[in-house]
Amino acid sequence: MHDSATPRFGDQMRRLRAERGLSLRELARVAFYGKSYLHELETGAKEPTQQAALRIDGALGADGALAALAQTGVRRRAVIAHAGIAVVLPEAILDYGRRVSADVPQQIADRTARLRRIDDYLGGADTYQMYTAELNSTLRLIQDGSYPDGTGRALLSVCAEQAQMAGWAAFDAGRYDEAERLYGTSLTAARDAGDAPLAGNAMAFVAYQDLALGRPATATIVEACETADPTATPSVRALLHMRRAWIHAVHGQPEDAERHLDIGVTCLTDQDDRPEPDWVYWVDQQEAEIMTGRCWTVLRRPLRAIPVLESVLRRYDDTHARDKALYLSWLADAYLDVNEIEQCCVTAEKAVRLSSGVASVRPKQRIEALLTRLAPHAGLSCVAELRDLTTTRSAR
């Protein structure tokens, strides 16, 4: 079925919803999709996946009539168009040929998992081209390959993962427009794959970037949790709720921040027989401690933040230079809040030395913000030394 079917689906969906007396928010609650996504379906901005059409059909009691209007094949053009990437790669990169066998998506997923670990050691400016090349390769398969629907959905899922990786690398490198576009590609692919947890994670990435750029982020992270929660595994739920806690903390909402930190920590103890997706391999108790310390730091509760961050950073490997530098910068902030200026500078110096040569804009941004806060203490030798070290390392 062609693209002209989408408005018919949206019109019929809107008519049925009005007949049932349901708001979009109420339909979202029973269909387990985000309100904004349902709005996009009704207006024709998005095409429904077969799974989405069936779920909405059931929620509206349409007895299959609504689902029949949806496109039944795996969508390709929308994902490719949204990506905005020229799908042209060297022949050496994942050249599987036109016929895509059922085991290819898992092969790509395994390769993606290995490449994901590189982010533990390198900054986004070093990984961005690599990750976008992998995404391009998968997009080429989606566009040009021949495969059944099940294989197509699996390809869309790994495409969504790769777009998140590339988007994160772009964000880490300060390429915010690229990151936003890639997160949009990820969200489109995850929805078309019927992968609600992955779609929720894409929204969480968008919220994280919005927060970093000073834009409203609360509504997006709330929708991310609501989208993923019904089918998410414990580690996915833990990740999303901890990210929600961080956004509440930055917005100065301590009660909401603490509540979602608690939810995240509890999720990590939940028993579930399902395997966790690889994209949450790093979510563990240590990550929960770090996020707790960061939240209490930004909420200006240093007496709660310092013990947590000191403890976890003693155990955190220096080989994870970018991340440890970032976490040290929050510990330095907390020391400053209790007027421990010298300890603040010593900690910040460690962060500067660790992050030297790391291809990420974020540690530098954090140290610059800390130096701004230290301006009233500019006459102290430790502050002058920190400023000199930062200038010297930046020049290198």
GROMACS .gro file of C-alpha atoms in nm:
model
  396
    1MET     CA    1   0.000   0.000   0.000
    2HIS     CA    2   0.128   0.346  -0.089
    3ASP     CA    3   0.180   0.655   0.124
    4SER     CA    4  -0.170   0.780   0.039
    5ALA     CA    5  -0.307   0.517   0.280
    6THR     CA    6  -0.170   0.699   0.581
    7PRO     CA    7  -0.420   0.990   0.590
    8ARG     CA    8  -0.705   0.740   0.556
    9PHE     CA    9  -0.572   0.553   0.858
   10GLY     CA   10  -0.538   0.879   1.051
   11ASP     CA   11  -0.884   1.002   0.957
   12GLN     CA   12  -1.045   0.672   1.055
   13MET     CA   13  -0.846   0.659   1.378
   14ARG     CA   14  -0.959   1.011   1.472
   15ARG     CA   15  -1.322   0.931   1.389
   16LEU     CA   16  -1.322   0.613   1.598
   17ARG     CA   17  -1.152   0.786   1.889
   18ALA     CA   18  -1.413   1.065   1.881
   19GLU     CA   19  -1.695   0.810   1.871
   20ARG     CA   20  -1.550   0.636   2.179
   21GLY     CA   21  -1.513   0.968   2.359
   22LEU     CA   22  -1.138   0.917   2.413
   23SER     CA   23  -0.876   1.188   2.429
   24LEU     CA   24  -0.536   1.122   2.277
   25ARG     CA   25  -0.392   1.091   2.627
   26GLU     CA   26  -0.656   0.830   2.720
   27LEU     CA   27  -0.591   0.635   2.400
   28ALA     CA   28  -0.217   0.650   2.466
   29ARG     CA   29  -0.274   0.494   2.807
   30VAL     CA   30  -0.464   0.193   2.673
   31ALA     CA   31  -0.265   0.149   2.351
   32PHE     CA   32   0.076   0.187   2.524
   33TYR     CA   33   0.200   0.448   2.277
   34GLY     CA   34   0.302   0.808   2.339
   35LYS     CA   35   0.046   1.083   2.292
   36SER     CA   36   0.267   1.270   2.045
   37TYR     CA   37   0.312   0.955   1.833
   38LEU     CA   38  -0.065   0.899   1.817
   39HIS     CA   39  -0.110   1.262   1.715
   40GLU     CA   40   0.143   1.210   1.434
   41LEU     CA   41  -0.053   0.907   1.314
   42GLU     CA   42  -0.382   1.097   1.313
   43THR     CA   43  -0.238   1.391   1.121
   44GLY     CA   44  -0.058   1.168   0.872
   45ALA     CA   45   0.287   1.289   0.979
   46LYS     CA   46   0.378   0.926   1.049
   47GLU     CA   47   0.273   0.594   0.899
   48PRO     CA   48   0.164   0.324   1.142
   49THR     CA   49   0.359   0.001   1.170
   50GLN     CA   50   0.156  -0.315   1.148
   51GLN     CA   51   0.201  -0.374   1.520
   52ALA     CA   52   0.094  -0.019   1.606
   53ALA     CA   53  -0.210  -0.045   1.379
   54LEU     CA   54  -0.318  -0.372   1.541
   55ARG     CA   55  -0.273  -0.238   1.893
   56ILE     CA   56  -0.466   0.084   1.819
   57ASP     CA   57  -0.733  -0.115   1.636
   58GLY     CA   58  -0.779  -0.328   1.948
   59ALA     CA   59  -0.783  -0.028   2.180
   60LEU     CA   60  -1.057   0.136   1.970
   61GLY     CA   61  -1.253  -0.187   1.918
   62ALA     CA   62  -1.237  -0.158   1.538
   63ASP     CA   63  -1.248  -0.536   1.478
   64GLY     CA   64  -0.960  -0.522   1.230
   65ALA     CA   65  -1.106  -0.252   1.006
   66LEU     CA   66  -0.855   0.010   1.117
   67ALA     CA   67  -0.557  -0.225   1.098
   68ALA     CA   68  -0.654  -0.314   0.740
   69LEU     CA   69  -0.584   0.045   0.635
   70ALA     CA   70  -0.224   0.031   0.754
   71GLN     CA   71   0.073  -0.054   0.540
   72THR     CA   72   0.158  -0.417   0.603
   73GLY     CA   73   0.516  -0.428   0.479
   74VAL     CA   74   0.822  -0.302   0.659
   75ARG     CA   75   0.865   0.070   0.590
   76ARG     CA   76   1.188   0.169   0.427
   77ARG     CA   77   1.159   0.504   0.256
   78ALA     CA   78   1.052   0.694   0.568
   79VAL     CA   79   1.351   0.575   0.769
   80ILE     CA   80   1.594   0.648   0.487
   81ALA     CA   81   1.441   0.992   0.424
   82HIS     CA   82   1.446   1.080   0.792
   83ALA     CA   83   1.809   0.979   0.821
   84GLY     CA   84   1.909   1.230   0.555
   85ILE     CA   85   2.225   1.029   0.492
   86ALA     CA   86   2.367   0.931   0.155
   87VAL     CA   87   2.362   0.555   0.177
   88VAL     CA   88   2.687   0.498  -0.009
   89LEU     CA   89   2.966   0.301   0.152
   90PRO     CA   90   3.288   0.126   0.055
   91GLU     CA   91   3.224  -0.227  -0.060
   92ALA     CA   92   3.427  -0.357   0.234
   93ILE     CA   93   3.169  -0.245   0.490
   94LEU     CA   94   2.900  -0.504   0.559
   95ASP     CA   95   2.837  -0.584   0.196
   96TYR     CA   96   2.588  -0.870   0.233
   97GLY     CA   97   2.433  -0.847  -0.111
   98ARG     CA   98   2.071  -0.792  -0.204
   99ARG     CA   99   1.918  -1.099  -0.039
  100VAL     CA  100   1.937  -1.054   0.337
  101SER     CA  101   1.925  -1.381   0.530
  102ALA     CA  102   1.758  -1.412   0.870
  103ASP     CA  103   2.087  -1.426   1.059
  104VAL     CA  104   2.226  -1.098   0.920
  105PRO     CA  105   2.052  -0.864   1.169
  106GLN     CA  106   2.207  -1.057   1.460
  107GLN     CA  107   2.550  -1.044   1.294
  108ILE     CA  108   2.516  -0.666   1.266
  109ALA     CA  109   2.387  -0.643   1.623
  110ASP     CA  110   2.689  -0.838   1.750
  111ARG     CA  111   2.924  -0.608   1.561
  112THR     CA  112   2.736  -0.305   1.695
  113ALA     CA  113   2.777  -0.436   2.050
  114ARG     CA  114   3.153  -0.459   2.005
  115LEU     CA  115   3.174  -0.110   1.862
  116ARG     CA  116   2.957   0.027   2.143
  117ARG     CA  117   3.230  -0.062   2.396
  118ILE     CA  118   3.468   0.179   2.223
  119ASP     CA  119   3.265   0.466   2.366
  120ASP     CA  120   3.399   0.368   2.709
  121TYR     CA  121   3.745   0.483   2.603
  122LEU     CA  122   3.712   0.736   2.321
  123GLY     CA  123   3.526   1.063   2.281
  124GLY     CA  124   3.253   1.130   2.028
  125ALA     CA  125   3.478   1.318   1.785
  126ASP     CA  126   3.678   0.994   1.749
  127THR     CA  127   3.381   0.759   1.716
  128TYR     CA  128   3.131   0.969   1.519
  129GLN     CA  129   3.250   0.877   1.168
  130MET     CA  130   3.282   0.510   1.259
  131TYR     CA  131   2.932   0.493   1.406
  132THR     CA  132   2.769   0.681   1.117
  133ALA     CA  133   2.943   0.451   0.869
  134GLU     CA  134   2.790   0.149   1.045
  135LEU     CA  135   2.449   0.316   1.040
  136ASN     CA  136   2.487   0.393   0.669
  137SER     CA  137   2.560   0.029   0.599
  138THR     CA  138   2.244  -0.087   0.774
  139LEU     CA  139   2.038   0.184   0.604
  140ARG     CA  140   2.167   0.055   0.269
  141LEU     CA  141   2.046  -0.295   0.354
  142ILE     CA  142   1.705  -0.161   0.459
  143GLN     CA  143   1.677   0.040   0.140
  144ASP     CA  144   1.810  -0.207  -0.115
  145GLY     CA  145   1.787  -0.550   0.046
  146SER     CA  146   1.528  -0.822  -0.003
  147TYR     CA  147   1.391  -0.984   0.314
  148PRO     CA  148   1.072  -1.092   0.494
  149ASP     CA  149   0.899  -0.867   0.747
  150GLY     CA  150   1.056  -1.034   1.051
  151THR     CA  151   1.407  -0.975   0.921
  152GLY     CA  152   1.310  -0.620   0.826
  153ARG     CA  153   1.194  -0.541   1.179
  154ALA     CA  154   1.518  -0.682   1.318
  155LEU     CA  155   1.714  -0.461   1.078
  156LEU     CA  156   1.511  -0.158   1.189
  157SER     CA  157   1.588  -0.235   1.554
  158VAL     CA  158   1.962  -0.251   1.498
  159CYS     CA  159   1.935   0.062   1.282
  160ALA     CA  160   1.770   0.238   1.577
  161GLU     CA  161   2.054   0.127   1.807
  162GLN     CA  162   2.319   0.246   1.563
  163ALA     CA  163   2.148   0.583   1.515
  164GLN     CA  164   2.146   0.629   1.893
  165MET     CA  165   2.518   0.548   1.909
  166ALA     CA  166   2.596   0.791   1.628
  167GLY     CA  167   2.371   1.055   1.782
  168TRP     CA  168   2.543   1.020   2.119
  169ALA     CA  169   2.884   1.053   1.953
  170ALA     CA  170   2.766   1.366   1.771
  171PHE     CA  171   2.636   1.512   2.098
  172ASP     CA  172   2.962   1.431   2.274
  173ALA     CA  173   3.152   1.604   1.994
  174GLY     CA  174   2.931   1.914   2.013
  175ARG     CA  175   2.757   1.844   1.681
  176TYR     CA  176   2.410   1.908   1.819
  177ASP     CA  177   2.216   1.942   1.491
  178GLU     CA  178   2.357   1.609   1.375
  179ALA     CA  179   2.269   1.449   1.708
  180GLU     CA  180   1.911   1.571   1.687
  181ARG     CA  181   1.869   1.436   1.335
  182LEU     CA  182   2.017   1.099   1.430
  183TYR     CA  183   1.796   1.067   1.736
  184GLY     CA  184   1.498   1.134   1.509
  185THR     CA  185   1.614   0.856   1.277
  186SER     CA  186   1.646   0.623   1.574
  187LEU     CA  187   1.298   0.703   1.700
  188THR     CA  188   1.145   0.645   1.356
  189ALA     CA  189   1.323   0.312   1.314
  190ALA     CA  190   1.241   0.192   1.667
  191ARG     CA  191   0.874   0.271   1.623
  192ASP     CA  192   0.861   0.096   1.288
  193ALA     CA  193   1.029  -0.206   1.443
  194GLY     CA  194   0.766  -0.210   1.718
  195ASP     CA  195   1.043  -0.177   1.978
  196ALA     CA  196   0.889   0.043   2.249
  197PRO     CA  197   1.186   0.032   2.492
  198LEU     CA  198   1.425   0.138   2.216
  199ALA     CA  199   1.184   0.416   2.114
  200GLY     CA  200   1.170   0.531   2.476
  201ASN     CA  201   1.549   0.540   2.490
  202ALA     CA  202   1.560   0.753   2.174
  203MET     CA  203   1.325   1.001   2.342
  204ALA     CA  204   1.548   1.000   2.650
  205PHE     CA  205   1.847   1.094   2.434
  206VAL     CA  206   1.645   1.383   2.288
  207ALA     CA  207   1.551   1.497   2.639
  208TYR     CA  208   1.913   1.477   2.754
  209GLN     CA  209   2.030   1.696   2.468
  210ASP     CA  210   1.744   1.941   2.517
  211LEU     CA  211   1.844   1.974   2.881
  212ALA     CA  212   2.209   2.034   2.792
  213LEU     CA  213   2.107   2.308   2.548
  214GLY     CA  214   1.876   2.480   2.797
  215ARG     CA  215   1.551   2.366   2.636
  216PRO     CA  216   1.247   2.214   2.813
  217ALA     CA  217   1.305   1.842   2.866
  218THR     CA  218   1.058   1.721   3.129
  219ALA     CA  219   0.769   1.635   2.897
  220THR     CA  220   0.997   1.437   2.667
  221ILE     CA  221   1.155   1.228   2.944
  222VAL     CA  222   0.811   1.158   3.094
  223GLU     CA  223   0.692   1.036   2.753
  224ALA     CA  224   1.009   0.828   2.720
  225CYS     CA  225   0.935   0.645   3.045
  226GLU     CA  226   0.568   0.597   2.956
  227THR     CA  227   0.655   0.466   2.610
  228ALA     CA  228   0.910   0.212   2.731
  229ASP     CA  229   0.771   0.104   3.068
  230PRO     CA  230   0.498  -0.144   2.965
  231THR     CA  231   0.745  -0.384   2.798
  232ALA     CA  232   1.088  -0.270   2.922
  233THR     CA  233   1.330  -0.496   3.107
  234PRO     CA  234   1.454  -0.389   3.453
  235SER     CA  235   1.781  -0.232   3.337
  236VAL     CA  236   1.603  -0.030   3.068
  237ARG     CA  237   1.354   0.098   3.323
  238ALA     CA  238   1.639   0.176   3.563
  239LEU     CA  239   1.822   0.376   3.296
  240LEU     CA  240   1.518   0.580   3.195
  241HIS     CA  241   1.413   0.658   3.551
  242MET     CA  242   1.765   0.762   3.647
  243ARG     CA  243   1.777   0.993   3.345
  244ARG     CA  244   1.439   1.129   3.449
  245ALA     CA  245   1.577   1.188   3.799
  246TRP     CA  246   1.866   1.387   3.650
  247ILE     CA  247   1.632   1.609   3.449
  248HIS     CA  248   1.417   1.675   3.757
  249ALA     CA  249   1.732   1.755   3.955
  250VAL     CA  250   1.859   2.006   3.699
  251HIS     CA  251   1.516   2.168   3.705
  252GLY     CA  252   1.539   2.200   4.084
  253GLN     CA  253   1.276   1.937   4.172
  254PRO     CA  254   1.432   1.737   4.458
  255GLU     CA  255   1.126   1.528   4.547
  256ASP     CA  256   1.074   1.411   4.188
  257ALA     CA  257   1.447   1.350   4.148
  258GLU     CA  258   1.468   1.138   4.462
  259ARG     CA  259   1.154   0.942   4.371
  260HIS     CA  260   1.288   0.843   4.030
  261LEU     CA  261   1.632   0.766   4.168
  262ASP     CA  262   1.462   0.525   4.407
  263ILE     CA  263   1.262   0.370   4.123
  264GLY     CA  264   1.580   0.326   3.920
  265VAL     CA  265   1.769   0.161   4.206
  266THR     CA  266   1.475  -0.070   4.278
  267CYS     CA  267   1.455  -0.172   3.911
  268LEU     CA  268   1.815  -0.294   3.929
  269THR     CA  269   1.710  -0.549   4.192
  270ASP     CA  270   1.402  -0.673   4.002
  271GLN     CA  271   1.402  -1.037   3.893
  272ASP     CA  272   1.326  -1.090   3.525
  273ASP     CA  273   1.409  -1.389   3.305
  274ARG     CA  274   1.424  -1.184   2.986
  275PRO     CA  275   1.769  -1.095   2.851
  276GLU     CA  276   1.863  -0.729   2.874
  277PRO     CA  277   1.935  -0.547   2.548
  278ASP     CA  278   2.303  -0.482   2.491
  279TRP     CA  279   2.252  -0.106   2.482
  280VAL     CA  280   2.209  -0.107   2.863
  281TYR     CA  281   2.515  -0.325   2.934
  282TRP     CA  282   2.672  -0.046   3.144
  283VAL     CA  283   2.368   0.018   3.368
  284ASP     CA  284   2.452  -0.120   3.713
  285GLN     CA  285   2.472  -0.027   4.081
  286GLN     CA  286   2.783   0.182   4.020
  287GLU     CA  287   2.600   0.386   3.758
  288ALA     CA  288   2.314   0.437   4.004
  289GLU     CA  289   2.560   0.569   4.265
  290ILE     CA  290   2.713   0.809   4.015
  291MET     CA  291   2.374   0.942   3.909
  292THR     CA  292   2.273   0.980   4.273
  293GLY     CA  293   2.583   1.184   4.347
  294ARG     CA  294   2.534   1.399   4.037
  295CYS     CA  295   2.171   1.468   4.126
  296TRP     CA  296   2.252   1.575   4.481
  297THR     CA  297   2.535   1.794   4.352
  298VAL     CA  298   2.320   1.984   4.105
  299LEU     CA  299   2.049   2.017   4.373
  300ARG     CA  300   2.314   2.182   4.593
  301ARG     CA  301   2.305   1.909   4.858
  302PRO     CA  302   2.682   1.858   4.887
  303LEU     CA  303   2.672   1.672   5.218
  304ARG     CA  304   2.469   1.400   5.045
  305ALA     CA  305   2.664   1.413   4.718
  306ILE     CA  306   3.025   1.407   4.840
  307PRO     CA  307   3.031   1.070   5.024
  308VAL     CA  308   2.861   0.894   4.732
  309LEU     CA  309   3.088   1.041   4.464
  310GLU     CA  310   3.406   0.994   4.668
  311SER     CA  311   3.324   0.629   4.725
  312VAL     CA  312   3.230   0.541   4.367
  313LEU     CA  313   3.515   0.737   4.207
  314ARG     CA  314   3.773   0.552   4.416
  315ARG     CA  315   3.653   0.238   4.239
  316TYR     CA  316   3.617   0.392   3.892
  317ASP     CA  317   3.889   0.299   3.643
  318ASP     CA  318   4.096   0.584   3.498
  319THR     CA  319   4.085   0.417   3.156
  320HIS     CA  320   3.729   0.553   3.129
  321ALA     CA  321   3.890   0.896   3.110
  322ARG     CA  322   3.607   1.107   2.971
  323ASP     CA  323   3.342   0.978   3.206
  324LYS     CA  324   3.562   0.985   3.514
  325ALA     CA  325   3.665   1.342   3.432
  326LEU     CA  326   3.300   1.442   3.409
  327TYR     CA  327   3.213   1.275   3.739
  328LEU     CA  328   3.513   1.436   3.909
  329SER     CA  329   3.388   1.774   3.790
  330TRP     CA  330   3.064   1.721   3.980
  331LEU     CA  331   3.257   1.619   4.289
  332ALA     CA  332   3.460   1.940   4.253
  333ASP     CA  333   3.133   2.134   4.235
  334ALA     CA  334   3.016   1.970   4.556
  335TYR     CA  335   3.344   2.060   4.733
  336LEU     CA  336   3.297   2.419   4.621
  337ASP     CA  337   2.949   2.422   4.772
  338VAL     CA  338   3.098   2.346   5.116
  339ASN     CA  339   3.370   2.609   5.060
  340GLU     CA  340   3.649   2.351   5.027
  341ILE     CA  341   3.822   2.555   4.758
  342GLU     CA  342   4.156   2.374   4.763
  343GLN     CA  343   3.994   2.029   4.748
  344CYS     CA  344   3.771   2.154   4.467
  345CYS     CA  345   4.078   2.262   4.266
  346VAL     CA  346   4.270   1.941   4.334
  347THR     CA  347   3.973   1.736   4.212
  348ALA     CA  348   3.922   1.958   3.909
  349GLU     CA  349   4.292   1.925   3.817
  350LYS     CA  350   4.250   1.547   3.809
  351ALA     CA  351   3.956   1.592   3.574
  352VAL     CA  352   4.158   1.823   3.345
  353ARG     CA  353   4.452   1.581   3.329
  354LEU     CA  354   4.229   1.280   3.266
  355SER     CA  355   4.034   1.449   2.988
  356SER     CA  356   4.338   1.583   2.804
  357GLY     CA  357   4.340   1.433   2.456
  358VAL     CA  358   3.986   1.295   2.490
  359ALA     CA  359   3.781   1.395   2.185
  360SER     CA  360   3.479   1.522   2.378
  361VAL     CA  361   3.358   1.877   2.437
  362ARG     CA  362   3.180   1.797   2.762
  363PRO     CA  363   3.469   1.780   3.014
  364LYS     CA  364   3.596   2.116   2.890
  365GLN     CA  365   3.248   2.265   2.921
  366ARG     CA  366   3.220   2.136   3.277
  367ILE     CA  367   3.562   2.275   3.380
  368GLU     CA  368   3.484   2.612   3.221
  369ALA     CA  369   3.160   2.628   3.420
  370LEU     CA  370   3.350   2.540   3.738
  371LEU     CA  371   3.611   2.813   3.673
  372THR     CA  372   3.327   3.062   3.635
  373ARG     CA  373   3.197   2.960   3.976
  374LEU     CA  374   3.552   2.994   4.116
  375ALA     CA  375   3.587   3.353   3.991
  376PRO     CA  376   3.526   3.506   4.340
  377HIS     CA  377   3.828   3.306   4.461
  378ALA     CA  378   4.057   3.404   4.173
  379GLY     CA  379   4.319   3.537   4.413
  380LEU     CA  380   4.389   3.194   4.561
  381SER     CA  381   4.695   3.017   4.421
  382CYS     CA  382   4.511   2.688   4.369
  383VAL     CA  383   4.252   2.859   4.150
  384ALA     CA  384   4.523   3.032   3.945
  385GLU     CA  385   4.704   2.700   3.900
  386LEU     CA  386   4.385   2.530   3.787
  387ARG     CA  387   4.318   2.805   3.536
  388ASP     CA  388   4.675   2.787   3.402
  389LEU     CA  389   4.657   2.408   3.370
  390THR     CA  390   4.326   2.431   3.186
  391THR     CA  391   4.463   2.692   2.946
  392THR     CA  392   4.778   2.492   2.879
  393ARG     CA  393   4.595   2.165   2.819
  394SER     CA  394   4.339   2.336   2.593
  395ALA     CA  395   4.619   2.486   2.385
  396ARG     CA  396   4.768   2.141   2.331
   0.00000   0.00000   0.00000
